[in-house]
Structure formats: structure tokens, C-alpha cells
Amino acid sequence: MILVPDQTSPSPNLTGAPSMLDHLNAEQSAAVLHGDAPLLVVAGAGSGKTLTLATRMARLVLDGADPRRILLMSFSRRAAAEMARRAGRLLHQALGLPSTTHPPELPWCGTFHSVAARLLRDHAGSLGLAADFSVIDRSDTEELLAITRTRLDLHDSDRRFPLARTCMALLSRTLNSQRPLAEVLTTHYPWCAEWQADLQRLFAAYTDAKQAQRVLDYDDLLLYWHLAVQEPAIAQAMGARFDHVLVDEFQDTNRLQAGILHALKPEGRGVTAVGDDAQAIYGFRAAEVDNMLAFPAAFTPVAQVLTLQRNYRSTQPLLQAANAVIAQASRRFAKTLWSDKISSQRPQLVNVLDEAEQARWVADEVLRQREEGTPLTQQAVLFRTAQHSAALELELARRRIPFVKFGGLRFLEAAHIKDVICLLRWTHNLRCRLAGFRVLKLCNGIGPAAAMKLLDAMDASADPASTLRDWAVTPRARSDWAVLRDTCSTLIDADAPWPGAIDRAVAWLQGQLPRLYGDDAPVRILDLAQLARLAVGHGSRERFLTELTLDPPEASSDEAGPPHRDEDYLILSTIHSAKGQEWHSVHVLNVVDGCMPADLATGSDAEIDEERRLLYVAMTRAKERLHLLLPQRFHITQQRHWGSRHLYAARSRFIPSALDGLFDHVAPQAPSADGDAGAPLPRIDLAARLKARGGLPGAS
């Protein structure tokens, strides 16, 4: 099914702030000037979606909208902050404000989860929530599930009950998709289906544990918000706080998020959704592209659909190839991206023998382009999953080509960073056993048993702060305990200044680092200093903990491990992590069946369509040059039945032979073992020489 957007948009009225609209095309201007009726903007890759949405926000304020009553929700704090920054800059220019005057602030720009946290805290009294509830991150969620799993005696290895991480993913998918547990098990986790009854028991006990500790996990924020707006009076009260609701990346919403939006604004008045169905690649997080495809008909009258098709990023040959790939999707909004950037350089299909040759070719090409003037930072290598870059990383390291890989361990997941965050969280909410247990174990002389004993006593006490201050410890722990106790007493004080409180928390942990980490302590101290700097930009401890837990800022990095780089470095990234980025030159690894699409993602037409969109996203990251690598074989190891062996791959089904004319085809020459062959070798007759020697060495 192909959905064709309404192209009969009114001619934009360019009066009233012409300078704000002069840099927009006609379709962008129409979206900016749209009234209060529900609006869907189908924004193709590189079509200026962020600029359009930011300009619309600024235009609303110029037209009299109260900026405190404009809600923008995006999927990362960085994206929301950038949108607010751009809108503020446009307002500053349009109002002719002096450089010393700040434009009107837009306080309700954030992620779905951060907005949920604020609204739930504001309405905590009406919702049966503790006003001081804490928000735990993914690793804490996994740990609490593991503890609950053990307490229910579900950890017996002989029974092979799903691990805590699997349970967390299963629960998250069930909640966000709003589908029955049995259906999620059958569709996505069939190997866990026999444990349905025990899983239900585990999730119920996990919910009880969270409520006892006054904590909400990442998924709870949306779940509680969704449950709250099922009550008409609460939905009306929350919705009445905002005259305009704008949602970015709407194709990535799940059922909970779509349901929340419709509950807040059931008639669609003031609702603007922006997204690109062709870039819907987060189905594994329970995102449903159907939310976007069904958006127009969700309101009465139906929402207007405007399409942004002009691409400002890529050359026309690249767009022609990308358009042809996505045109094969079974369900989509019809659009054809175009660009006025003309080029004779077509995207390339590069046939290589195996992953080793793929790595060599990419390294050679990267260096060649660097010599031609394209910095490494303007080149990227993209891949389906993180492990697909292993051979390339070895080749880059061997040839000393600096690189940074994205899509791995976050700054906030480092142990010493989590230690500080847990100390701040525990002293903010003394019922949070998970944070308290981690902090207490850091104190020299306090083991797990002693920590649990203190936490049990605090749970049973009406005044847990007094129990903490009066707790007696063994002589061995007395000295370190006194320092921790005094630190906690200071941080528990509701009047403790912020961000001064984090300085006290960091100072305490710094005293523990030499004992805990030895020679690595100085590096970790620098990390703690960075964390303290991040705290300055947040108005309170609660806001700092919530926003950092839900969406770490850019300074925290998404780099996978220590970066291998100097002043110039190549970008390695999963395709999912590359969404929203662009580079002069892009190399995509393993564009073959089995990798793209992945073998495990071909069970339904919907899954295949999402894999096709993943390739489309990778292709549309390129501005000038695009190379799709096609290795012919893969060496598979540790296969119990067949052993180590080679598997042969076919070109991705998403690039059928009918599209050959849109690509240049490259078949690299296999390198000789000794490099250049040099001068031709003389012809000799070894058989005749041996015969002359009588078949014996040294004989004449």
C-alpha cells in the first residue's frame, strides 16, 4: 500500500516575518504557516526537517502563542535542545533583540520520557506516587530484576530460566507494544514461551520491589503517563497545559507514545507530527511505523499531510539509487527525493572476495580519499551490527589509521560514574535500596551482609535518615564509615545547594578511587570532574539525575570503548547510531543477504520492510560518495554441527539486477602475495634439469 500525501497545500503567506521564511522552500513555508488543525509533515532524509520544525515553533510564538504552553517531544535530549536553540535564535532575529537580551524560553522541549517524569512529578499527589520517586537506568533495572529473579528461585541454572537481561527486554517490549505477554513470547521470544507463568510472577514481584523502593524504571515513565491519561479528567488537565504539541521523529513512536498524544489532544487541535516513514528502523524497540501511516485518519477531520521532498544533503545520483531501493517497500508515503546537486559520481557496488579483502579495500579507499582532500572525519563506515566491523578494526589498527567507533558503552555506564550517581540518588530517596547497596559496598569494611542489614533497618524505620546516622559499624569500618555518614547527612539535607552537592559526592568518591582502582584512579578523577561540569547546566539534583539517566548529554559520548584517534579520525558506526548524521563519503559493509536483511529479520513482510529502510538510512547518510561492499563469502567458526566453514553470500535482495544501471560496479584486483610482480620471470624446464642430474640432487 502506498499512501499519497495531499499536495494541495495553500500558497504560503510570506508577510509578517519575511526574514524567517526567506530561507525556506514553499513546502517548508507551508508547514511553518499551518494553523491549529492537526498536521503531519512527511520529511524525507536531508530535507531540512529540523529547520522547518524550529521555524514553526518560532512562528507560533510570533503569532502570540505562549512559549510556556508549547510542548515539543523528541527522542533525544540533544535533538530537543537543538530544536529549542534554533527556535530561540530565529526569535531573537525576528524580534530584533539586542545581543545582550535572551529570546523567550521554550521550557517544555524534551524527550517523551523526560516530559513524562516532569508531569508525573507535578501530578504525583493525584496519581498515588511519592513526590520524591527516583528513576533508575537500564543497568539498575537489570540488576533489580536479577535480584528479584533470585528471590523467586528462578535462577537455577538447570532450568535455564531466561537471564535478567532477556527478561528486561521482554518486559520492555510487552509494555511498549501494549500487547499480551503470550503474543510477545510467541512472536519474538518463542524459546521463553514455556516460562510464561513464571515470567508473569517475576514481573509482578519486580513491580512490587520498585514500588517499595519508590523507583520507576525507564519504561515505567511512559506506562504510568499512559495509565494516567486514561482517566479523562487527568488527560484533560494535562492536555490543557499546552496549546501546541509538536512531535519529532514520529515514525519512531510506540503504541504507548501514540496513545498518550491522542489522549492529550483527542481532536488534534495544535498537534504537529514530523517524521519519515522511510527511516523507521526501531521496530526492535517496539516502535510502530503504523502510528505514522495511520496518523491522518486518527482525527476528524483528517490531518493535513505536507511532504518535504527536496534534499539538501546528497547528490542526485545518490538520491536516485536510494529512491529506487525504498520504492520497493510495501507500505509507505509516496515521495521522491530530489536535489539540485548534480554529479557524475554514481554510488558504487564493490564486489570483494571476503571480509578481509573488504577491510583492505575500505582502508585503501579511505586513505586515497584523504590524499584527495577528504578528511577522515568526513568519511564513515557503517554496518548492520557492531561485530561486523571486527575485521576492519584490525586492519585499521595494523595500518595505524585512527578511528572512533560509535554505538557502545556510554560514559554513564562506567562504574565510578554510576557510583556518584547512586550516592546522589540514594541520599535523595533513602528507600532506593539498589543505589544504597551499591554505595555501602564502596565503604571499606562494609560487606554485602552488613549493607543489607542496614538497608533492612532503614526500610523498617519511619525515619531512615536517623537510622543511617545512628548505625553502629565494626571497628574496621569505623573510620571510612564516619566520612560516608557525614557525606550522606550533608546530601540528605533538602536545602543542600546545587550543584555544590555533587562536589561533595565527588570528593567522597575520590577518596575511595586509589583503593578501588589503583593506578587507574587519576583517569577516573578526570571523568568525575567532567560529571561535575555537566551538573552545572541543571537546576536541581532531581532534574540532573532524571535527565542524565534518561538521555545522557553529548558530552557523555556514545563511543564504544577508548577512541583510537588523533587530530583526524575515521568514523565507524552502526547504522542505527548513524541516523541523523551525514558525511561526505560513506562505506556500507556487508550489503548481502544474511546481513542486510539479517537472517533473523525475514520472518514477515514488516520485518523485511524495516531492513530495507535500514539500508535506505545508510545510503542517505552520504553527501557525495557512496560505496556498498559486497563480500562473496564469510568464514563461520564454532558451529557445533558443521564446524568452521565458509558460507557464500548473494547481493542484498534490496538491490535487484533491475537497479544495476543506477550504480557503478567495482571488482578490485586481488593483491599478489609479494606485492608488485616486477619483471617477467625466465622460462625454465625443471623436469629436464632434474633428468640431466639423474634424478638426484647435486648430480651432473
XYZ file of C-alpha atoms in Angstrom:
700
model
C 0.000 0.000 0.000
C 1.376 3.404 -0.987
C -0.083 6.463 0.721
C -0.034 9.589 -1.390
C 0.152 12.825 0.637
C -2.125 15.767 -0.040
C -0.130 18.073 -2.302
C -2.743 20.822 -2.397
C -1.133 22.962 0.243
C -2.041 26.672 0.346
C 0.399 29.158 -1.037
C 2.439 30.432 1.869
C 1.757 33.956 3.051
C 5.207 35.465 3.352
C 4.090 38.569 5.213
C 4.677 39.155 8.896
C 8.269 37.968 9.339
C 9.692 37.594 5.853
C 13.248 37.147 7.096
C 12.202 33.992 8.924
C 10.710 32.428 5.785
C 13.129 33.580 3.149
C 15.450 30.628 3.779
C 12.621 28.078 3.388
C 11.201 26.469 0.263
C 7.488 26.526 -0.498
C 6.692 23.208 1.212
C 8.653 24.146 4.339
C 6.909 27.528 4.483
C 3.505 25.874 4.210
C 4.338 23.686 7.208
C 5.540 26.709 9.203
C 2.420 28.779 8.438
C -0.072 25.954 9.022
C -2.828 26.791 11.520
C -4.072 24.832 14.540
C -5.563 21.851 12.695
C -3.630 18.566 13.011
C -0.661 18.401 10.661
C 1.665 15.616 9.531
C 4.923 16.639 7.875
C 6.474 13.776 5.906
C 10.082 14.929 5.873
C 12.418 12.965 3.626
C 16.066 12.425 4.532
C 18.092 15.642 4.359
C 15.014 17.779 3.629
C 15.534 20.325 6.414
C 13.116 18.808 8.912
C 14.817 20.287 11.986
C 14.909 23.769 10.489
C 11.247 23.520 9.496
C 10.089 22.417 12.923
C 12.195 25.010 14.724
C 10.869 27.746 12.445
C 7.301 26.616 13.089
C 7.894 26.878 16.841
C 9.309 30.378 16.452
C 6.415 31.384 14.184
C 3.865 30.204 16.761
C 5.449 32.452 19.377
C 5.491 35.426 16.987
C 1.800 34.816 16.308
C 1.048 35.137 20.018
C 1.436 31.613 21.390
C 2.733 31.440 24.953
C 6.144 29.689 24.728
C 5.435 28.087 28.123
C 2.436 26.363 26.555
C 4.308 24.809 23.603
C 5.324 21.184 24.087
C 7.996 19.644 21.860
C 8.838 15.971 22.253
C 11.758 14.295 20.516
C 13.717 11.078 21.033
C 16.931 12.557 22.372
C 17.636 15.418 24.700
C 20.253 16.701 22.280
C 17.718 16.888 19.434
C 15.181 18.703 21.609
C 17.810 21.143 22.880
C 18.986 21.843 19.331
C 15.398 22.489 18.238
C 14.853 24.938 21.108
C 18.192 26.640 20.387
C 17.345 27.130 16.709
C 13.866 28.424 17.512
C 15.341 30.834 20.055
C 17.847 32.133 17.539
C 15.108 32.691 14.957
C 13.002 34.534 17.530
C 15.977 36.647 18.504
C 16.451 37.726 14.894
C 12.765 38.212 14.116
C 12.175 40.354 17.214
C 15.291 42.402 16.580
C 16.534 41.811 20.125
C 19.946 43.141 21.143
C 22.707 40.585 21.610
C 22.541 41.004 25.401
C 18.848 40.049 25.538
C 17.722 36.433 25.614
C 14.749 35.369 23.472
C 11.661 33.827 25.085
C 12.465 30.412 26.565
C 10.730 27.208 25.493
C 10.741 25.243 28.761
C 8.824 22.207 27.532
C 11.287 20.858 24.983
C 12.462 17.349 25.858
C 12.167 13.650 25.284
C 8.966 11.699 25.809
C 10.500 10.232 28.951
C 11.764 13.497 30.437
C 8.393 15.167 29.849
C 6.699 12.161 31.440
C 8.952 12.452 34.507
C 8.084 16.146 34.946
C 4.343 15.651 34.540
C 4.248 12.609 36.806
C 6.132 14.508 39.495
C 3.841 17.532 39.123
C 0.757 15.325 39.489
C 2.265 12.800 41.927
C -0.312 13.532 44.614
C -3.196 12.714 42.286
C -1.529 9.610 40.897
C -0.560 7.809 44.091
C 3.152 8.392 43.508
C 5.714 9.531 46.047
C 6.851 13.054 45.223
C 10.489 12.002 45.711
C 10.361 8.948 43.417
C 13.635 8.075 41.707
C 14.234 6.987 38.127
C 16.606 4.065 37.626
C 18.546 3.405 34.427
C 18.801 0.257 32.319
C 21.642 -1.338 34.240
C 19.861 -0.778 37.559
C 16.716 -2.247 36.062
C 18.616 -5.348 35.020
C 20.186 -5.672 38.474
C 16.870 -5.324 40.302
C 15.310 -7.890 38.000
C 18.233 -10.231 38.712
C 17.734 -9.806 42.465
C 14.000 -10.451 42.136
C 14.665 -13.457 39.916
C 16.930 -14.947 42.580
C 14.474 -14.302 45.403
C 11.814 -16.202 43.473
C 14.230 -19.094 42.993
C 14.111 -18.726 39.229
C 17.873 -18.664 38.819
C 18.541 -22.406 38.930
C 20.895 -22.992 36.017
C 19.473 -26.464 35.419
C 16.148 -24.936 34.487
C 17.682 -22.444 32.005
C 15.267 -19.694 33.006
C 15.865 -16.556 30.885
C 18.639 -14.282 32.105
C 17.780 -10.933 33.683
C 18.794 -9.038 30.530
C 16.421 -11.139 28.419
C 13.645 -10.657 30.956
C 14.197 -6.893 30.851
C 13.998 -6.792 27.048
C 10.897 -8.990 27.056
C 9.131 -6.840 29.649
C 10.081 -3.634 27.820
C 8.704 -4.932 24.534
C 5.492 -6.107 26.164
C 4.852 -2.768 27.869
C 5.777 -0.519 24.943
C 3.928 -2.546 22.334
C 0.867 -2.876 24.601
C 0.466 -6.465 23.507
C -0.271 -9.512 25.686
C 2.748 -11.300 27.122
C 1.726 -14.530 25.384
C 1.731 -12.790 21.976
C 5.151 -11.194 22.550
C 6.571 -14.544 23.656
C 5.200 -16.336 20.606
C 6.297 -13.684 18.121
C 9.664 -12.519 19.480
C 10.785 -14.864 22.270
C 9.479 -18.342 21.397
C 12.323 -20.017 23.336
C 10.940 -18.403 26.508
C 7.300 -19.371 25.970
C 7.401 -22.309 28.402
C 8.167 -19.850 31.203
C 5.117 -17.640 30.720
C 3.619 -18.288 34.171
C 6.956 -17.778 35.945
C 7.651 -14.633 33.919
C 4.309 -13.191 34.955
C 5.203 -13.942 38.566
C 8.632 -12.336 38.124
C 7.226 -9.150 36.587
C 4.629 -8.813 39.345
C 7.300 -9.206 42.044
C 9.559 -6.749 40.186
C 6.732 -4.194 40.188
C 6.274 -4.710 43.937
C 10.019 -4.205 44.514
C 10.034 -0.945 42.558
C 7.025 0.412 44.384
C 8.516 -0.487 47.775
C 11.659 1.441 46.870
C 9.750 4.364 45.293
C 11.523 3.974 41.983
C 10.364 3.980 38.384
C 12.331 2.464 35.556
C 12.694 3.858 32.044
C 9.587 2.128 30.672
C 7.518 2.976 33.749
C 7.614 6.658 32.853
C 5.641 6.103 29.662
C 3.497 3.364 31.198
C 2.433 5.499 34.169
C 1.821 8.508 31.912
C -0.299 6.364 29.613
C -2.257 4.950 32.543
C -2.776 8.440 33.957
C -4.301 9.859 30.761
C -6.785 7.005 30.600
C -8.606 8.991 33.300
C -10.458 11.682 31.302
C -10.109 14.388 33.950
C -6.344 13.895 34.240
C -5.928 13.716 30.456
C -7.892 16.955 30.105
C -5.817 18.666 32.820
C -2.511 17.614 31.276
C -3.605 18.440 27.754
C -4.918 21.858 28.803
C -1.382 22.861 29.856
C -0.343 23.011 26.200
C -1.814 24.898 23.257
C 0.554 23.263 20.789
C 2.130 19.809 20.846
C 4.884 19.053 18.330
C 6.387 15.583 17.978
C 9.649 14.952 16.147
C 10.606 11.592 14.583
C 7.011 10.411 14.810
C 7.818 7.259 12.835
C 9.713 6.005 15.918
C 6.799 6.194 18.351
C 5.402 3.102 20.005
C 1.799 2.390 20.978
C 2.203 3.990 24.404
C 3.527 7.240 22.941
C 0.908 7.412 20.208
C -1.806 6.695 22.772
C -0.526 9.461 25.068
C -0.568 12.003 22.233
C -4.139 11.184 21.234
C -5.305 11.270 24.854
C -3.763 14.712 25.406
C -5.240 16.130 22.192
C -8.107 13.863 21.077
C -9.327 16.376 18.478
C -5.804 17.028 17.180
C -6.002 20.769 17.711
C -2.472 22.215 17.854
C -0.829 18.862 17.057
C 2.079 18.718 14.595
C 3.850 15.446 13.892
C 7.039 15.315 11.827
C 8.787 12.197 10.589
C 9.830 9.957 7.735
C 8.282 6.537 7.414
C 11.224 5.532 5.191
C 13.528 5.927 8.205
C 11.505 3.822 10.654
C 14.221 1.432 11.878
C 13.467 0.892 15.561
C 10.977 -1.939 15.455
C 13.162 -3.872 17.906
C 12.272 -1.172 20.465
C 8.559 -1.703 19.759
C 8.325 1.374 17.525
C 5.495 1.013 15.006
C 5.580 2.817 11.684
C 1.798 2.279 11.538
C 1.448 5.129 14.047
C 2.647 7.492 11.345
C 0.879 5.819 8.447
C -2.429 5.966 10.361
C -1.928 9.485 11.751
C -4.010 11.408 9.161
C -7.123 9.289 9.716
C -6.804 9.373 13.522
C -8.555 12.749 13.701
C -11.816 14.192 12.435
C -11.450 15.954 10.098
C -8.374 14.121 8.881
C -4.990 15.716 9.408
C -3.359 17.587 6.552
C -0.232 15.953 5.125
C 2.639 18.042 3.765
C 5.677 16.449 2.150
C 9.247 17.739 2.096
C 10.962 16.158 -0.904
C 13.827 18.489 -1.698
C 17.057 17.050 -0.312
C 19.838 19.448 0.691
C 22.403 16.766 1.558
C 23.063 14.324 -1.262
C 23.760 14.411 -4.982
C 21.025 13.469 -7.451
C 22.637 10.114 -8.471
C 22.737 9.040 -4.811
C 19.101 10.000 -4.329
C 18.018 8.149 -7.468
C 19.539 4.939 -6.109
C 18.067 5.457 -2.626
C 14.622 6.262 -4.071
C 14.730 3.054 -6.116
C 15.588 0.972 -3.039
C 12.807 2.368 -0.849
C 10.250 2.301 -3.682
C 10.059 -1.476 -3.225
C 8.530 -1.080 0.279
C 5.016 -2.467 0.516
C 3.578 0.348 2.719
C 4.843 3.913 2.592
C 4.056 7.539 1.924
C 4.803 8.210 -1.719
C 7.638 10.675 -2.185
C 10.620 11.115 -4.458
C 13.593 12.928 -3.058
C 15.404 15.256 -5.419
C 18.395 17.539 -5.295
C 19.897 20.279 -7.426
C 23.374 18.919 -6.603
C 24.352 17.396 -9.950
C 27.222 14.897 -10.080
C 28.644 12.331 -12.472
C 29.683 10.190 -9.486
C 27.241 7.308 -9.080
C 27.121 5.096 -5.992
C 29.340 2.043 -6.264
C 28.701 -1.653 -5.729
C 32.066 -3.071 -4.694
C 32.490 -6.837 -5.068
C 35.153 -8.326 -2.787
C 36.121 -11.901 -2.013
C 35.669 -11.905 1.755
C 35.683 -9.741 4.872
C 39.484 -9.493 4.895
C 39.526 -8.094 1.368
C 36.602 -5.841 2.298
C 38.656 -4.410 5.160
C 41.695 -3.864 2.909
C 39.618 -2.178 0.204
C 37.940 0.199 2.658
C 41.275 1.113 4.267
C 42.820 1.776 0.836
C 39.848 3.862 -0.293
C 39.731 5.863 2.916
C 43.406 6.778 2.562
C 43.014 7.541 -1.155
C 40.169 9.959 -0.469
C 42.155 11.539 2.339
C 45.005 12.221 -0.065
C 42.478 13.800 -2.447
C 41.378 16.220 0.266
C 38.508 14.492 2.124
C 39.402 14.403 5.856
C 38.854 11.174 7.733
C 36.225 12.890 9.881
C 34.148 13.404 6.718
C 34.206 9.678 5.974
C 32.175 6.984 7.712
C 31.970 3.212 7.628
C 28.512 1.899 8.525
C 27.438 -1.631 9.411
C 24.375 -3.625 10.496
C 25.664 -4.663 13.925
C 28.738 -3.744 15.953
C 30.539 -7.066 15.441
C 30.540 -6.610 11.658
C 33.411 -4.140 11.945
C 35.838 -6.520 13.694
C 37.980 -7.308 10.623
C 38.064 -3.664 9.614
C 39.126 -2.525 13.094
C 42.074 -4.932 12.981
C 43.081 -3.646 9.541
C 42.822 -0.016 10.641
C 44.872 -0.697 13.767
C 47.526 -2.543 11.724
C 47.827 0.387 9.339
C 47.611 2.955 12.146
C 44.542 4.681 10.744
C 42.861 6.479 13.681
C 39.169 5.821 14.188
C 36.263 6.253 16.581
C 33.531 3.659 16.832
C 30.023 4.674 17.828
C 27.333 2.521 19.299
C 28.823 1.092 22.506
C 29.474 1.743 26.176
C 28.219 5.093 27.409
C 30.045 7.385 29.753
C 27.376 6.974 32.416
C 27.787 3.214 32.410
C 31.340 3.468 33.755
C 31.479 2.092 37.295
C 32.891 5.187 39.022
C 30.349 7.462 37.332
C 27.488 5.225 38.431
C 28.917 5.275 41.970
C 28.480 9.052 42.210
C 25.054 8.947 40.603
C 23.932 6.231 43.040
C 25.174 8.262 46.016
C 23.165 11.270 44.821
C 20.119 9.107 44.087
C 20.211 7.285 47.434
C 20.538 10.428 49.517
C 17.643 11.915 47.519
C 15.468 8.816 48.043
C 16.578 6.701 51.021
C 14.090 3.972 50.051
C 16.089 3.203 46.892
C 17.804 0.021 48.096
C 19.581 -0.593 44.820
C 21.500 2.682 44.992
C 22.091 2.319 48.731
C 23.507 -1.171 48.386
C 25.998 -0.031 45.744
C 27.149 2.923 47.837
C 27.516 0.983 51.084
C 29.659 -1.700 49.459
C 32.134 1.030 48.433
C 32.867 1.759 52.079
C 35.926 -0.117 53.306
C 34.875 -2.659 55.935
C 31.197 -2.949 54.930
C 30.298 -6.107 53.052
C 27.054 -7.226 51.387
C 25.595 -8.715 54.577
C 26.209 -5.577 56.635
C 24.835 -3.396 53.847
C 21.638 -5.452 53.608
C 21.212 -5.321 57.395
C 21.400 -1.519 57.405
C 19.014 -1.207 54.450
C 16.524 -3.551 56.149
C 16.657 -1.396 59.278
C 16.109 1.770 57.228
C 13.129 0.195 55.445
C 11.554 -0.660 58.794
C 12.150 2.806 60.231
C 9.799 5.771 59.999
C 12.900 7.990 59.899
C 15.502 6.218 57.716
C 17.853 9.220 57.879
C 18.160 8.884 61.676
C 18.710 5.139 61.359
C 21.536 5.826 58.922
C 23.184 8.425 61.179
C 22.944 6.230 64.324
C 24.068 2.963 62.741
C 26.962 1.242 64.515
C 29.661 -0.470 62.460
C 32.601 -2.705 63.212
C 35.879 -1.095 64.363
C 37.447 -1.963 60.995
C 34.881 0.133 59.131
C 34.568 2.943 61.667
C 36.921 5.460 60.065
C 35.625 5.191 56.480
C 32.053 4.917 57.700
C 32.308 8.227 59.560
C 33.291 10.002 56.339
C 30.490 8.356 54.323
C 27.912 9.008 57.074
C 28.807 12.702 57.249
C 28.718 12.973 53.460
C 25.280 11.350 53.362
C 23.972 13.626 56.120
C 25.016 16.654 54.110
C 23.473 15.336 50.904
C 20.204 14.250 52.572
C 19.564 17.845 53.614
C 16.806 19.137 51.335
C 18.372 22.590 51.449
C 21.759 21.350 50.214
C 22.833 23.768 47.463
C 23.056 22.566 43.878
C 25.373 21.920 42.113
C 27.512 22.122 45.266
C 26.068 18.774 46.381
C 27.773 16.921 43.546
C 31.124 18.394 44.569
C 30.663 16.787 47.987
C 29.706 13.447 46.410
C 32.660 13.553 44.008
C 35.054 14.476 46.841
C 33.979 11.414 48.825
C 34.419 9.022 45.912
C 37.793 10.500 45.009
C 38.995 9.365 48.409
C 37.976 5.797 47.517
C 39.415 5.655 43.994
C 43.066 4.821 44.851
C 41.901 1.830 46.910
C 39.331 0.710 44.325
C 41.203 1.325 41.059
C 44.892 1.762 41.878
C 46.937 3.316 39.083
C 43.799 3.978 37.045
C 42.498 6.438 39.644
C 43.856 9.662 38.018
C 41.974 8.979 34.764
C 38.771 8.336 36.677
C 39.207 11.530 38.665
C 39.159 13.438 35.378
C 35.891 11.682 34.483
C 34.380 12.770 37.801
C 35.414 16.354 37.087
C 33.603 16.104 33.746
C 30.486 14.829 35.512
C 30.612 17.772 37.920
C 30.826 20.171 34.979
C 27.756 18.569 33.416
C 25.815 19.186 36.633
C 26.204 22.950 36.334
C 23.683 23.076 33.493
C 20.872 21.557 35.570
C 18.697 23.464 38.025
C 18.360 20.758 40.677
C 19.623 17.353 41.723
C 16.342 15.718 40.763
C 16.460 17.245 37.273
C 20.113 16.272 36.861
C 19.554 12.651 37.858
C 16.419 12.250 35.770
C 17.706 13.804 32.562
C 21.092 12.108 32.767
C 19.536 8.730 33.395
C 17.039 9.033 30.568
C 19.218 10.609 27.909
C 22.923 11.253 28.538
C 24.153 14.533 27.035
C 26.508 14.741 24.108
C 29.491 15.260 26.371
C 28.998 11.778 27.742
C 29.637 10.273 24.291
C 28.314 7.163 22.616
C 31.776 5.929 21.784
C 32.384 2.222 22.072
C 35.465 1.900 24.226
C 38.560 4.102 24.218
C 38.842 6.108 20.998
C 41.748 5.426 18.626
C 42.269 8.879 17.195
C 44.433 11.909 16.688
C 43.588 15.247 15.054
C 41.784 13.394 12.236
C 39.924 10.115 12.581
C 37.619 7.822 10.641
C 34.055 7.267 11.876
C 32.851 3.709 12.426
C 29.196 3.366 13.358
C 26.227 1.062 13.386
C 23.521 2.278 11.031
C 21.179 2.859 13.961
C 23.731 5.131 15.651
C 24.331 6.978 12.366
C 20.714 8.068 11.936
C 20.520 11.842 11.690
C 24.204 12.163 10.696
C 25.847 12.895 7.345
C 29.303 12.526 5.816
C 30.970 13.409 2.529
C 31.770 9.743 1.881
C 30.056 6.630 3.269
C 31.134 2.980 3.039
C 28.500 0.369 3.971
C 29.777 -3.100 4.913
C 28.196 -6.466 4.118
C 25.342 -5.402 1.834
C 24.426 -9.042 1.243
C 21.563 -11.320 2.178
C 22.089 -12.633 5.679
C 23.374 -9.276 6.857
C 21.063 -6.880 5.069
C 18.482 -8.181 5.605
C 19.623 -10.123 8.621
C 18.628 -13.791 8.634
C 16.576 -13.315 11.800
C 14.629 -10.385 10.373
C 12.932 -12.064 7.420
C 10.007 -13.704 9.154
C 7.401 -11.225 7.933
C 6.869 -8.531 5.319
C 7.009 -5.898 8.077
C 10.434 -7.107 9.208
C 11.774 -7.164 5.651
C 10.467 -3.639 5.069
C 12.277 -2.413 8.178
C 15.527 -3.996 6.986
C 15.037 -2.250 3.635
C 14.564 1.045 5.464
C 17.792 0.369 7.355
C 19.721 0.192 4.068
C 17.934 3.337 2.898
C 19.038 5.194 6.030
C 22.638 4.087 5.442
C 22.565 5.223 1.809
C 21.094 8.637 2.616
C 23.889 9.483 5.080
C 26.215 10.134 2.107
C 26.616 13.583 0.573
C 28.936 12.883 -2.382
C 30.236 9.311 -2.428
C 28.613 6.022 -1.505
C 30.237 2.569 -1.564
C 28.212 -0.576 -0.867
C 30.543 -3.504 -0.096
C 29.526 -6.997 -1.283
C 31.736 -9.754 0.181
C 31.205 -13.086 -1.557
C 31.941 -15.357 1.370
C 32.156 -15.380 5.158
C 34.187 -17.676 7.396
C 31.986 -19.037 10.173
C 33.547 -20.591 13.269
C 32.297 -22.531 16.301
C 29.423 -24.202 14.517
C 28.737 -27.275 16.606
C 27.266 -29.392 13.830
C 29.214 -28.339 10.731
C 32.382 -26.924 12.313
C 34.245 -23.965 10.872
C 33.374 -23.347 7.235
C 32.862 -20.773 4.509
C 29.397 -19.506 3.615
C 28.745 -17.818 0.302
C 26.542 -14.743 0.125
C 24.372 -13.161 -2.549
C 23.905 -9.463 -3.132
C 21.175 -7.962 -0.970
C 17.694 -8.568 -2.351
C 17.088 -4.842 -1.845
C 19.329 -4.119 -4.857
C 17.940 -6.366 -7.598
C 19.538 -6.523 -11.038
C 16.904 -4.111 -12.354
C 18.706 -1.354 -10.431
C 22.153 -2.099 -11.879
C 22.032 0.979 -14.109
C 21.968 3.255 -11.049
C 25.340 2.017 -9.752
C 28.933 1.731 -10.888
C 30.317 -1.759 -10.425
C 33.789 -2.262 -8.940
C 35.714 -5.557 -8.812
C 39.088 -4.994 -7.122
C 42.103 -6.966 -8.332
C 43.267 -9.477 -5.786
C 46.706 -8.443 -4.472
C 49.636 -10.791 -5.032
C 51.391 -12.235 -2.048
C 54.570 -10.298 -2.757
C 53.064 -7.081 -3.945
C 54.201 -5.984 -7.425
C 55.207 -8.811 -9.731
C 58.144 -6.871 -11.184
C 59.947 -8.029 -14.402
C 58.753 -11.202 -16.183
C 60.442 -14.356 -14.910
C 62.556 -16.523 -17.241
C 61.058 -19.746 -18.575
C 62.899 -22.889 -17.409
C 62.348 -26.640 -17.738
C 62.694 -28.090 -14.262
C 61.930 -31.627 -15.497
C 64.791 -31.511 -17.993
C 67.245 -30.237 -15.388
C 66.310 -32.933 -12.946
C 66.639 -35.579 -15.669
C 70.115 -34.300 -16.521
C 71.113 -34.848 -12.877
C 69.866 -38.383 -12.897
C 67.014 -37.518 -10.635
C 69.390 -36.829 -7.737
C 70.316 -33.542 -6.079
C 73.841 -32.344 -6.834
C 74.425 -34.863 -9.662
C 75.573 -33.534 -13.037
